[in-house]
Short mmCIF file of C-alpha atoms and ligand atoms in Angstrom, two decimals:
data_model
loop_
_atom_site.label_atom_id
_atom_site.label_comp_id
_atom_site.label_asym_id
_atom_site.label_seq_id
_atom_site.Cartn_x
_atom_site.Cartn_y
_atom_site.Cartn_z
CA MET A 9 27.33 1.49 19.38
CA ALA A 10 24.11 -0.50 20.73
CA THR A 11 21.29 1.42 21.64
CA GLN A 12 21.09 1.26 25.45
CA THR A 13 17.51 0.65 25.13
CA ASN A 14 16.76 -3.24 26.02
CA PHE A 15 13.79 -3.91 23.92
CA ASP A 16 11.14 -6.89 23.10
CA LEU A 17 9.54 -6.14 19.85
CA VAL A 18 6.53 -8.07 19.14
CA LEU A 19 5.69 -8.29 15.43
CA PHE A 20 2.28 -8.78 14.38
CA GLY A 21 1.76 -9.82 10.86
CA ALA A 22 5.17 -11.61 11.00
CA THR A 23 4.63 -14.12 8.22
CA GLY A 24 2.98 -11.31 6.13
CA ASP A 25 4.68 -9.59 2.89
CA LEU A 26 5.89 -6.45 4.89
CA ALA A 27 7.89 -8.11 7.53
CA MET A 28 9.44 -10.55 5.22
CA ARG A 29 10.26 -7.80 3.00
CA LYS A 30 10.93 -4.82 4.75
CA LEU A 31 10.88 -4.90 8.61
CA LEU A 32 12.98 -8.16 9.30
CA PRO A 33 15.64 -7.01 6.97
CA SER A 34 15.72 -3.72 8.38
CA LEU A 35 15.96 -5.12 11.79
CA TYR A 36 19.24 -7.36 10.37
CA GLN A 37 20.58 -4.13 9.18
CA ALA A 38 20.34 -2.45 12.67
CA HIS A 39 21.62 -5.55 14.15
CA ALA A 40 24.82 -6.02 11.57
CA ALA A 41 25.51 -2.32 12.55
CA GLY A 42 25.50 -3.08 16.15
CA LEU A 43 22.59 -0.90 17.01
CA LEU A 44 20.26 -3.09 18.57
CA HIS A 45 20.94 -3.81 22.54
CA PRO A 46 22.61 -7.22 22.43
CA GLN A 47 19.50 -9.07 24.96
CA GLY A 48 16.67 -7.24 22.70
CA ARG A 49 14.56 -9.88 21.12
CA ILE A 50 12.06 -10.05 18.07
CA LEU A 51 8.77 -11.96 18.96
CA GLY A 52 7.13 -13.09 15.58
CA VAL A 53 3.55 -13.21 16.16
CA SER A 54 0.74 -14.56 13.70
CA ARG A 55 -2.23 -16.99 13.38
CA SER A 56 -0.32 -19.49 11.89
CA ASN A 57 0.27 -22.41 13.82
CA LEU A 58 4.27 -22.64 13.31
CA THR A 59 6.89 -23.29 15.60
CA THR A 60 9.77 -21.00 16.17
CA GLU A 61 11.97 -23.48 13.92
CA ALA A 62 9.13 -23.59 11.03
CA PHE A 63 9.12 -19.83 11.37
CA LEU A 64 12.77 -19.27 11.19
CA GLN A 65 12.82 -21.38 7.73
CA LYS A 66 10.36 -19.12 6.30
CA VAL A 67 12.42 -16.27 7.36
CA GLU A 68 15.40 -17.98 5.85
CA ALA A 69 13.44 -18.60 2.68
CA ASP A 70 11.43 -15.27 2.21
CA SER A 71 13.23 -12.55 4.13
CA LYS A 72 17.09 -13.35 3.72
CA ILE A 73 16.94 -12.49 0.01
CA HIS A 74 15.65 -9.09 0.66
CA ILE A 75 18.91 -7.92 2.60
CA THR A 76 20.94 -6.59 -0.33
CA ARG A 77 23.65 -5.06 1.68
CA TYR A 78 25.99 -5.96 4.52
CA PHE A 79 25.07 -9.56 4.57
CA ASN A 80 27.36 -11.75 6.59
CA GLU A 81 26.02 -15.41 7.33
CA GLU A 82 27.62 -15.45 10.94
CA THR A 83 26.05 -12.09 11.76
CA TRP A 84 22.90 -13.44 10.16
CA GLN A 85 22.90 -16.67 12.81
CA THR A 86 23.51 -14.01 15.56
CA PHE A 87 20.60 -12.09 14.42
CA ILE A 88 17.66 -14.72 14.34
CA SER A 89 19.01 -16.31 17.24
CA ARG A 90 16.83 -12.96 18.83
CA ILE A 91 13.86 -14.37 17.14
CA HIS A 92 11.23 -16.06 18.90
CA TYR A 93 7.80 -17.27 17.28
CA LEU A 94 4.18 -17.40 18.96
CA SER A 95 1.00 -18.18 17.17
CA VAL A 96 -1.88 -15.51 18.53
CA ASP A 97 -5.15 -15.10 17.09
CA ALA A 98 -6.31 -11.44 17.28
CA THR A 99 -9.70 -12.61 17.89
CA LYS A 100 -9.26 -15.22 20.61
CA PRO A 101 -8.25 -13.70 23.95
CA GLU A 102 -7.08 -16.99 25.22
CA THR A 103 -4.15 -17.28 22.86
CA PHE A 104 -2.72 -13.98 23.95
CA ALA A 105 -1.80 -15.65 27.25
CA HIS A 106 1.65 -17.33 26.29
CA LEU A 107 2.43 -14.06 24.20
CA GLY A 108 2.15 -12.20 27.88
CA ASP A 109 4.11 -14.86 29.51
CA LYS A 110 7.00 -14.82 26.91
CA LEU A 111 7.01 -11.11 27.96
CA ALA A 112 6.77 -11.72 31.46
CA GLU A 113 10.49 -13.75 31.09
CA ARG A 114 12.11 -10.34 31.12
CA PRO A 115 10.77 -7.86 33.49
CA GLU A 116 13.85 -5.77 33.08
CA THR A 117 12.92 -4.60 29.43
CA ASP A 118 12.93 -0.92 29.22
CA ASN A 119 10.27 -1.14 26.50
CA VAL A 120 7.78 -3.27 24.74
CA VAL A 121 7.01 -2.35 21.13
CA ILE A 122 4.03 -3.62 19.74
CA TYR A 123 4.33 -3.45 15.69
CA LEU A 124 0.81 -3.84 14.09
CA SER A 125 1.93 -5.08 10.39
CA THR A 126 -1.85 -6.35 9.83
CA ALA A 127 -5.08 -5.14 8.48
CA PRO A 128 -6.61 -2.55 10.63
CA LYS A 129 -9.80 -4.38 11.23
CA PHE A 130 -7.44 -6.45 13.98
CA PHE A 131 -6.11 -3.22 15.61
CA MET A 132 -8.86 -3.32 17.93
CA PRO A 133 -8.95 -6.65 19.11
CA VAL A 134 -5.30 -6.81 19.42
CA CYS A 135 -5.26 -3.66 21.68
CA GLU A 136 -8.12 -4.93 23.81
CA ASN A 137 -6.60 -8.44 24.44
CA LEU A 138 -3.33 -6.83 25.16
CA ALA A 139 -4.70 -4.42 27.44
CA LYS A 140 -6.43 -7.14 29.14
CA LEU A 141 -3.27 -8.97 29.91
CA GLY A 142 -1.98 -5.16 31.32
CA LEU A 143 0.03 -4.67 28.28
CA ASN A 144 -0.62 -1.28 27.89
CA HIS A 145 1.47 0.17 30.70
CA PRO A 146 3.67 3.20 30.07
CA LYS A 147 6.51 1.07 28.74
CA VAL A 148 4.68 -0.23 25.72
CA ARG A 149 4.38 1.39 22.50
CA VAL A 150 2.22 0.39 19.81
CA VAL A 151 3.08 0.86 15.94
CA LEU A 152 0.36 1.47 13.53
CA GLU A 153 1.03 0.45 9.88
CA LYS A 154 -0.81 2.26 6.79
CA PRO A 155 -3.44 2.05 5.63
CA LEU A 156 -4.79 3.66 8.73
CA GLY A 157 -8.55 3.78 7.24
CA THR A 158 -10.12 4.20 3.95
CA ASP A 159 -11.68 7.50 4.86
CA LEU A 160 -11.60 10.33 7.54
CA GLN A 161 -14.40 8.28 9.51
CA SER A 162 -12.72 4.99 9.53
CA SER A 163 -9.45 6.78 10.61
CA GLN A 164 -11.18 8.35 13.32
CA GLU A 165 -12.39 5.14 14.56
CA ILE A 166 -9.02 3.23 14.59
CA ASN A 167 -7.73 5.92 16.14
CA ASP A 168 -10.27 5.84 18.92
CA ALA A 169 -10.32 2.12 19.41
CA VAL A 170 -6.50 2.13 19.76
CA GLY A 171 -6.71 5.33 21.70
CA LYS A 172 -9.14 3.62 24.40
CA PHE A 173 -6.16 1.73 25.35
CA TYR A 174 -3.25 3.80 24.48
CA GLN A 175 -1.92 7.45 25.14
CA GLU A 176 -1.14 9.16 22.03
CA ASN A 177 2.66 9.25 23.13
CA GLN A 178 2.46 5.57 23.24
CA ILE A 179 1.23 5.50 19.62
CA TYR A 180 3.69 5.66 16.50
CA ARG A 181 1.95 5.84 13.10
CA ILE A 182 4.21 4.63 10.46
CA ASP A 183 4.62 6.89 7.17
CA HIS A 184 7.97 5.11 5.92
CA TYR A 185 8.38 8.13 3.42
CA LEU A 186 9.48 10.52 6.62
CA GLY A 187 12.15 7.70 7.40
CA LYS A 188 14.12 8.54 4.07
CA GLU A 189 17.23 10.24 4.84
CA ALA A 190 16.58 12.72 1.84
CA LEU A 191 13.34 13.84 3.57
CA GLN A 192 15.38 14.55 6.97
CA ASN A 193 18.12 15.96 4.96
CA LEU A 194 15.35 18.53 3.34
CA LEU A 195 14.98 20.25 7.11
CA VAL A 196 18.94 20.76 7.29
CA LEU A 197 19.12 22.02 3.52
CA ARG A 198 16.04 24.23 4.29
CA PHE A 199 16.95 25.70 7.76
CA GLY A 200 20.67 25.24 7.72
CA ASN A 201 21.82 27.01 4.70
CA VAL A 202 21.67 30.72 4.17
CA MET A 203 21.01 30.34 0.32
CA PHE A 204 17.65 28.59 0.51
CA GLU A 205 15.46 29.61 3.29
CA PRO A 206 15.25 33.41 2.41
CA LEU A 207 14.11 32.28 -1.10
CA TRP A 208 11.86 29.75 0.16
CA ASN A 209 8.27 31.69 -0.24
CA LYS A 210 5.98 32.99 -3.11
CA ARG A 211 8.07 36.04 -3.56
CA TYR A 212 10.86 34.12 -5.04
CA VAL A 213 9.08 30.23 -5.97
CA ASP A 214 6.85 30.00 -8.76
CA SER A 215 5.47 26.68 -8.56
CA VAL A 216 6.60 23.52 -6.90
CA GLN A 217 6.14 19.78 -8.33
CA LEU A 218 6.08 16.74 -5.86
CA THR A 219 6.70 13.47 -7.67
CA ILE A 220 6.69 9.67 -6.29
CA ALA A 221 6.72 7.76 -9.69
CA GLU A 222 6.79 3.85 -9.85
CA LYS A 223 7.90 1.84 -12.72
CA LEU A 224 6.29 -1.39 -11.19
CA GLY A 225 2.44 -2.19 -11.45
CA VAL A 226 0.33 -3.76 -8.88
CA GLU A 227 1.93 -6.93 -8.98
CA GLU A 228 0.64 -9.33 -6.67
CA ARG A 229 -1.51 -7.10 -4.77
CA GLY A 230 -4.34 -6.69 -7.12
CA GLU A 231 -6.89 -7.59 -4.45
CA PHE A 232 -5.34 -4.84 -1.87
CA TYR A 233 -4.66 -2.16 -4.44
CA ASP A 234 -8.04 -2.27 -6.23
CA ILE A 235 -10.37 -1.45 -3.26
CA THR A 236 -7.39 1.31 -1.99
CA GLY A 237 -6.29 2.79 -5.36
CA ALA A 238 -3.17 5.60 -5.77
CA LEU A 239 -5.15 8.43 -3.67
CA ARG A 240 -5.28 6.33 -0.44
CA ASP A 241 -2.00 4.19 -0.96
CA MET A 242 0.35 7.22 -1.75
CA VAL A 243 -1.35 10.55 -1.91
CA GLN A 244 -3.12 10.79 1.46
CA ASN A 245 -0.07 9.48 3.16
CA HIS A 246 3.44 10.25 1.37
CA LEU A 247 3.26 12.71 -0.80
CA VAL A 248 0.76 14.92 1.52
CA GLN A 249 3.82 14.24 4.26
CA MET A 250 6.59 15.08 1.61
CA LEU A 251 4.44 18.57 0.62
CA CYS A 252 4.41 19.09 4.75
CA MET A 253 8.05 18.99 4.67
CA VAL A 254 8.71 21.25 1.60
CA ALA A 255 6.27 23.58 2.69
CA MET A 256 6.60 23.98 6.61
CA ASP A 257 8.11 26.74 8.76
CA ALA A 258 11.06 26.12 10.93
CA PRO A 259 9.84 24.34 14.06
CA SER A 260 11.05 25.77 17.45
CA SER A 261 13.01 22.62 17.87
CA LEU A 262 13.58 19.37 16.74
CA ASP A 263 10.88 17.63 19.46
CA ALA A 264 8.49 15.68 18.18
CA ASP A 265 5.11 18.03 18.87
CA ALA A 266 7.30 21.05 17.43
CA VAL A 267 7.68 19.42 14.10
CA ARG A 268 4.37 18.12 13.94
CA ASP A 269 2.70 21.18 14.91
CA GLU A 270 4.48 22.95 11.95
CA LYS A 271 3.28 20.06 9.72
CA LEU A 272 -0.03 20.31 10.92
CA LYS A 273 -0.06 24.19 9.99
CA VAL A 274 0.52 23.38 6.29
CA LEU A 275 -2.16 20.98 6.40
CA LYS A 276 -4.74 23.20 7.86
CA ALA A 277 -3.69 25.81 5.41
CA LEU A 278 -4.32 23.69 2.52
CA LYS A 279 -6.80 25.15 0.39
CA PRO A 280 -10.00 22.92 0.52
CA PHE A 281 -11.36 21.26 -2.59
CA SER A 282 -15.14 21.28 -3.18
CA VAL A 283 -16.79 17.99 -4.79
CA GLU A 284 -16.86 19.99 -7.93
CA SER A 285 -13.43 21.67 -7.94
CA VAL A 286 -12.09 18.45 -7.70
CA SER A 287 -12.83 17.92 -11.59
CA SER A 288 -10.79 20.80 -12.66
CA GLU A 289 -7.63 20.40 -10.11
CA VAL A 290 -7.36 16.71 -9.68
CA VAL A 291 -6.59 14.39 -12.52
CA ARG A 292 -7.46 10.20 -12.07
CA ALA A 293 -6.13 7.74 -14.50
CA GLN A 294 -5.45 4.15 -14.94
CA TYR A 295 -2.62 2.72 -17.00
CA SER A 296 -3.48 0.94 -20.22
CA ALA A 297 -1.81 -2.32 -22.19
CA THR A 298 1.14 -0.83 -24.36
CA GLU A 299 3.37 -2.92 -26.69
CA THR A 300 7.03 -2.01 -26.78
CA GLU A 301 10.00 -3.27 -28.56
CA GLN A 302 10.81 -5.22 -25.14
CA GLY A 303 7.56 -7.09 -25.25
CA CYS A 304 3.99 -6.06 -24.28
CA CYS A 305 3.32 -4.55 -20.83
CA ASN A 306 -0.09 -5.50 -19.05
CA GLY A 307 -2.69 -2.53 -18.29
CA TYR A 308 -4.42 -2.45 -14.90
CA LEU A 309 -7.36 -4.15 -16.01
CA GLN A 310 -5.34 -6.94 -17.42
CA GLU A 311 -3.43 -7.44 -13.80
CA ARG A 312 -4.29 -10.38 -11.46
CA ASN A 313 -7.37 -10.04 -9.07
CA VAL A 314 -8.25 -7.00 -10.68
CA PRO A 315 -11.76 -6.98 -12.13
CA GLU A 316 -12.55 -6.29 -15.67
CA SER A 317 -14.58 -3.32 -15.12
CA SER A 318 -12.37 -1.66 -12.62
CA ARG A 319 -12.47 2.37 -12.41
CA THR A 320 -9.66 2.28 -9.69
CA GLU A 321 -6.72 4.97 -10.31
CA THR A 322 -3.37 3.84 -10.68
CA TYR A 323 -2.40 7.62 -11.12
CA VAL A 324 -3.25 10.84 -9.53
CA ALA A 325 -2.08 14.41 -10.24
CA ILE A 326 -3.41 17.05 -8.09
CA ARG A 327 -2.78 21.19 -8.68
CA ALA A 328 -3.15 22.13 -4.63
CA GLU A 329 -2.27 25.51 -3.20
CA ILE A 330 -1.72 26.62 0.46
CA ASP A 331 -3.21 29.54 1.91
CA ASN A 332 -0.74 31.15 4.10
CA GLU A 333 1.60 34.16 4.41
CA ARG A 334 4.53 31.88 2.82
CA TRP A 335 2.94 30.11 -0.12
CA GLN A 336 -0.09 32.25 -1.26
CA GLY A 337 -0.72 31.99 -4.80
CA VAL A 338 2.25 29.16 -5.64
CA PRO A 339 0.96 26.10 -7.29
CA PHE A 340 2.18 22.91 -5.69
CA TYR A 341 1.66 19.94 -8.29
CA LEU A 342 1.32 16.42 -6.79
CA ARG A 343 1.56 13.11 -8.80
CA THR A 344 2.13 9.83 -8.60
CA GLY A 345 1.34 6.54 -10.20
CA LYS A 346 1.94 3.12 -10.95
CA ARG A 347 3.71 1.64 -14.33
CA MET A 348 5.45 5.17 -15.45
CA ALA A 349 8.38 5.47 -17.26
CA ASP A 350 10.70 5.34 -14.32
CA LYS A 351 11.01 4.97 -10.33
CA VAL A 352 11.80 8.40 -9.05
CA ALA A 353 10.86 10.74 -5.85
CA GLU A 354 11.71 14.09 -6.18
CA ILE A 355 11.01 17.80 -5.26
CA VAL A 356 11.43 20.48 -7.75
CA LEU A 357 11.28 24.09 -7.11
CA ASN A 358 10.89 26.43 -10.32
CA PHE A 359 12.18 29.95 -8.82
CA LYS A 360 10.70 33.01 -10.66
CA ALA A 361 12.56 34.68 -13.47
CA LEU A 362 14.54 37.85 -12.65
CA PRO A 363 12.99 40.93 -13.13
CA ASN A 364 14.42 43.12 -16.35
CA PRO A 365 16.77 39.88 -17.12
CA LEU A 366 19.79 41.19 -19.44
CA PHE A 367 19.84 37.74 -20.72
CA THR A 368 16.41 37.91 -22.70
CA GLU A 369 17.10 34.13 -24.48
CA GLY A 370 17.42 32.83 -20.95
CA SER A 371 16.86 29.22 -20.74
CA PRO A 372 13.40 28.35 -19.60
CA SER A 373 14.69 25.26 -17.42
CA ALA A 374 16.88 27.30 -15.03
CA ASN A 375 16.61 28.61 -11.94
CA ARG A 376 15.52 25.30 -10.83
CA LEU A 377 16.10 23.41 -7.69
CA VAL A 378 15.68 19.46 -8.07
CA ILE A 379 15.77 17.23 -4.98
CA GLU A 380 15.95 13.79 -5.70
CA ILE A 381 14.74 11.41 -3.03
CA GLN A 382 15.06 8.10 -4.69
CA PRO A 383 16.56 6.07 -6.17
CA PHE A 384 19.51 8.29 -5.91
CA GLU A 385 19.95 11.06 -3.37
CA SER A 386 21.01 14.33 -5.37
CA ILE A 387 20.71 17.95 -4.72
CA ARG A 388 21.01 19.99 -8.44
CA PHE A 389 20.23 23.40 -9.00
CA HIS A 390 19.90 24.39 -12.61
CA THR A 391 21.83 27.70 -13.14
CA GLN A 392 21.99 29.83 -16.24
CA VAL A 393 25.61 30.22 -17.68
CA LYS A 394 26.79 32.06 -20.51
CA THR A 395 27.56 29.93 -23.80
CA PRO A 396 31.10 30.05 -24.39
CA GLY A 397 32.25 32.11 -27.29
CA ALA A 398 31.41 35.40 -28.93
CA GLY A 399 27.54 37.13 -27.94
CA SER A 400 26.00 36.56 -24.58
CA ARG A 401 23.66 33.58 -25.37
CA VAL A 402 23.07 31.67 -21.84
CA GLU A 403 22.22 28.02 -21.47
CA THR A 404 21.72 25.70 -18.50
CA ALA A 405 24.10 23.67 -16.45
CA VAL A 406 23.63 22.19 -13.63
CA LEU A 407 25.35 22.58 -9.99
CA GLY A 408 24.99 19.39 -8.61
CA MET A 409 25.82 17.15 -5.54
CA ASP A 410 25.41 13.26 -5.40
CA MET A 411 24.92 12.73 -1.37
CA ALA A 412 26.09 9.14 -1.58
CA LYS A 413 29.34 10.42 -3.41
CA GLU A 414 29.81 13.54 -1.44
CA VAL A 415 28.42 12.61 2.12
CA ALA A 416 30.11 9.56 3.60
CA GLY A 417 28.50 7.20 6.10
CA ARG A 418 26.21 4.26 6.02
CA ARG A 419 22.97 5.16 4.58
CA GLN A 420 19.89 3.66 6.56
CA GLU A 421 17.00 2.35 5.04
CA ALA A 422 13.77 4.12 6.12
CA TYR A 423 12.35 1.21 7.84
CA GLU A 424 15.35 0.98 10.19
CA ARG A 425 15.82 4.35 11.01
CA LEU A 426 12.22 4.05 12.01
CA LEU A 427 12.32 0.77 13.90
CA LEU A 428 15.06 2.30 15.67
CA ASP A 429 13.46 5.48 16.64
CA VAL A 430 10.26 3.55 18.13
CA ILE A 431 12.77 1.57 20.08
CA GLU A 432 14.35 4.71 21.37
CA GLY A 433 10.86 6.26 21.89
CA ASN A 434 11.56 9.34 19.49
CA LEU A 435 8.12 10.36 17.87
CA ALA A 436 9.65 13.09 15.62
CA LEU A 437 9.16 10.76 12.24
CA PHE A 438 5.83 9.59 13.14
CA ASN A 439 2.25 10.94 12.30
CA ARG A 440 -0.19 12.42 15.10
CA ARG A 441 -3.72 11.73 15.00
CA ASP A 442 -4.63 15.19 14.28
CA GLU A 443 -2.13 15.36 11.42
CA LEU A 444 -3.48 12.02 9.71
CA GLU A 445 -6.91 13.19 10.25
CA ALA A 446 -6.36 16.52 8.53
CA ALA A 447 -4.67 14.66 5.37
CA TRP A 448 -7.97 12.38 5.10
CA ALA A 449 -10.14 15.29 5.24
CA TRP A 450 -8.33 17.22 2.71
CA VAL A 451 -8.67 14.48 0.40
CA THR A 452 -12.29 13.60 1.14
CA PRO A 453 -14.04 15.56 -1.59
CA ILE A 454 -11.76 14.16 -3.93
CA MET A 455 -13.05 10.92 -2.97
CA GLU A 456 -16.59 12.17 -2.93
CA ASN A 457 -16.22 13.18 -6.46
CA TRP A 458 -14.83 10.24 -7.87
CA GLN A 459 -17.30 7.92 -5.88
CA ALA A 460 -20.16 10.05 -8.09
CA ASP A 461 -18.01 9.62 -11.03
CA LYS A 462 -18.09 13.13 -11.91
CA ALA A 463 -14.44 13.59 -13.07
CA PRO A 464 -13.15 11.24 -15.87
CA LEU A 465 -10.87 8.33 -15.33
CA HIS A 466 -8.43 9.13 -18.06
CA LEU A 467 -5.77 6.50 -19.47
CA TYR A 468 -2.17 6.79 -20.01
CA PRO A 469 0.02 3.71 -21.53
CA ALA A 470 1.75 1.60 -19.24
CA GLY A 471 5.58 2.78 -19.08
CA SER A 472 4.92 6.57 -19.85
CA TRP A 473 4.77 9.65 -17.91
CA GLY A 474 1.07 9.68 -17.56
CA PRO A 475 -2.23 11.21 -19.35
CA GLU A 476 -2.25 14.23 -21.42
CA ALA A 477 -4.59 15.66 -18.83
CA ALA A 478 -2.10 15.97 -16.55
CA ARG A 479 -0.33 17.70 -18.76
CA ALA A 480 -2.94 20.04 -19.63
CA LEU A 481 -3.37 20.66 -15.66
CA LEU A 482 -0.03 22.19 -15.78
CA ALA A 483 -0.17 23.86 -19.12
CA ARG A 484 -3.09 26.12 -17.57
CA ASP A 485 -0.50 27.97 -15.84
CA GLY A 486 2.22 27.95 -18.52
CA ASN A 487 3.95 25.13 -16.79
CA VAL A 488 5.36 21.68 -17.66
CA TRP A 489 6.17 18.60 -15.63
CA HIS A 490 10.13 18.46 -14.82
CA GLU A 491 11.00 15.47 -16.99
CA GLU A 492 9.64 17.25 -20.18
CA GLN A 493 11.94 20.25 -20.17
C1 BG6 B 9 3.85 1.93 0.02
C2 BG6 B 9 2.70 1.78 -1.18
O1 BG6 B 9 3.22 2.52 1.03
O2 BG6 B 9 4.63 2.53 -0.65
C3 BG6 B 9 2.81 0.60 -2.50
O3 BG6 B 9 1.48 0.66 -0.33
C4 BG6 B 9 4.53 1.72 -2.95
O4 BG6 B 9 2.24 0.69 -3.45
C5 BG6 B 9 5.26 1.93 -1.88
O5 BG6 B 9 4.77 0.59 -3.80
C6 BG6 B 9 6.58 2.96 -2.35
O6 BG6 B 9 7.45 2.92 -1.41
P1 BG6 B 9 9.07 3.18 -2.09
O7 BG6 B 9 9.86 3.18 -0.61
O8 BG6 B 9 9.35 2.11 -2.82
O9 BG6 B 9 8.77 4.43 -2.86
#
């Protein structure tokens, strides 16, 4: 069913990597599924001086290849007829006039979505120039792509700058992890099933692990990555948001602010680090070159556009605690890394052993809930079962559900879901300013510790599960990472 919302979507940074790899393919999927209003337009904008035809040739060459499902040439042709291109330079006010004229062609639109897939330094001039044309009226929504700053102060500056021209309820700060189906399903699993919610607290949960591991290295993004690092690229946003979804209390409704209020409470209850405590609670590491039977694998320092002496982290592991009634004393282990052994994002809850166990030789990997977010969506509970035959030995067997098999329906890519939400005006899966700033505040002592080079930068072989120090971080509590058990 097409959405009832008649939109114009203005995509700044339209020739960039994200637009080509993710945004346009996601819009194609929404179009192919009949989810876009028939008159909705996509106005690609960037500094390059291109005609619409030339832009479409680029889309044909660079974007179409990223559509892996539901491709159909006829549908593609109808999709690209929605696209127009305009050359606009963020820093030159006079170049905005024709964008204003283009939008004025259709006064009947329900809303105008301005998607800023550009470096944050352009957010302020773009918003200012749009406002000069009156393009900040209540029908306009502005989407901000990460990274939203490099620390708390720069994030506040960006928010202040955009906030001068747009109200908070017009601002959509994207974290694409929140658009992932499995993360949304987590709320249903937790709050919709009697078996989970009563156990979801310090009384029953021993520890929690959150992992986002990637197999790829930094590829062509060395220049960006080297000034960013894993903490800013993955922890401050994706991992922290995952943590909020796991730890939050039930919101009073699914309204955007009800959900965001609960996430904010988690962020505020996160035990703060001091610059000193970072050295014992946080591990940073960088991948080093390895040689395997399949060939050799570059270390981070050999990647393109990475300085030979770089101390940028490509891996982070954190032992966090949440100081509230529900979670006091339960360690939350967070980790993310590039060039790891596998690509996987998952949440693991280890439940406490039952008191007075009858089965003393119980399996240590049982009583564990594993929620895989990607590449496959699944929920598995590792249970203790009796080993068949004489005696009372027990072993672990897995009670599992593969979502793709069990639940029919077309799965949306995160960006498709989020783009449709912006068009529809649903803010629930976007970060509010206070959430974002609370996340920056929490990682600030980590950045300060590393800037002062207080904690060591460990190495881990490319293609491995990370450094020894991350193993030791858990061993201190008598725990091990999930894949090692
Ligand atoms: C992005 C990071 O936000 O998320 C990338 O900038 C990372 O470095 C990517 O590769 C991971 O997203 P996904 O959806 O592939 O897990």
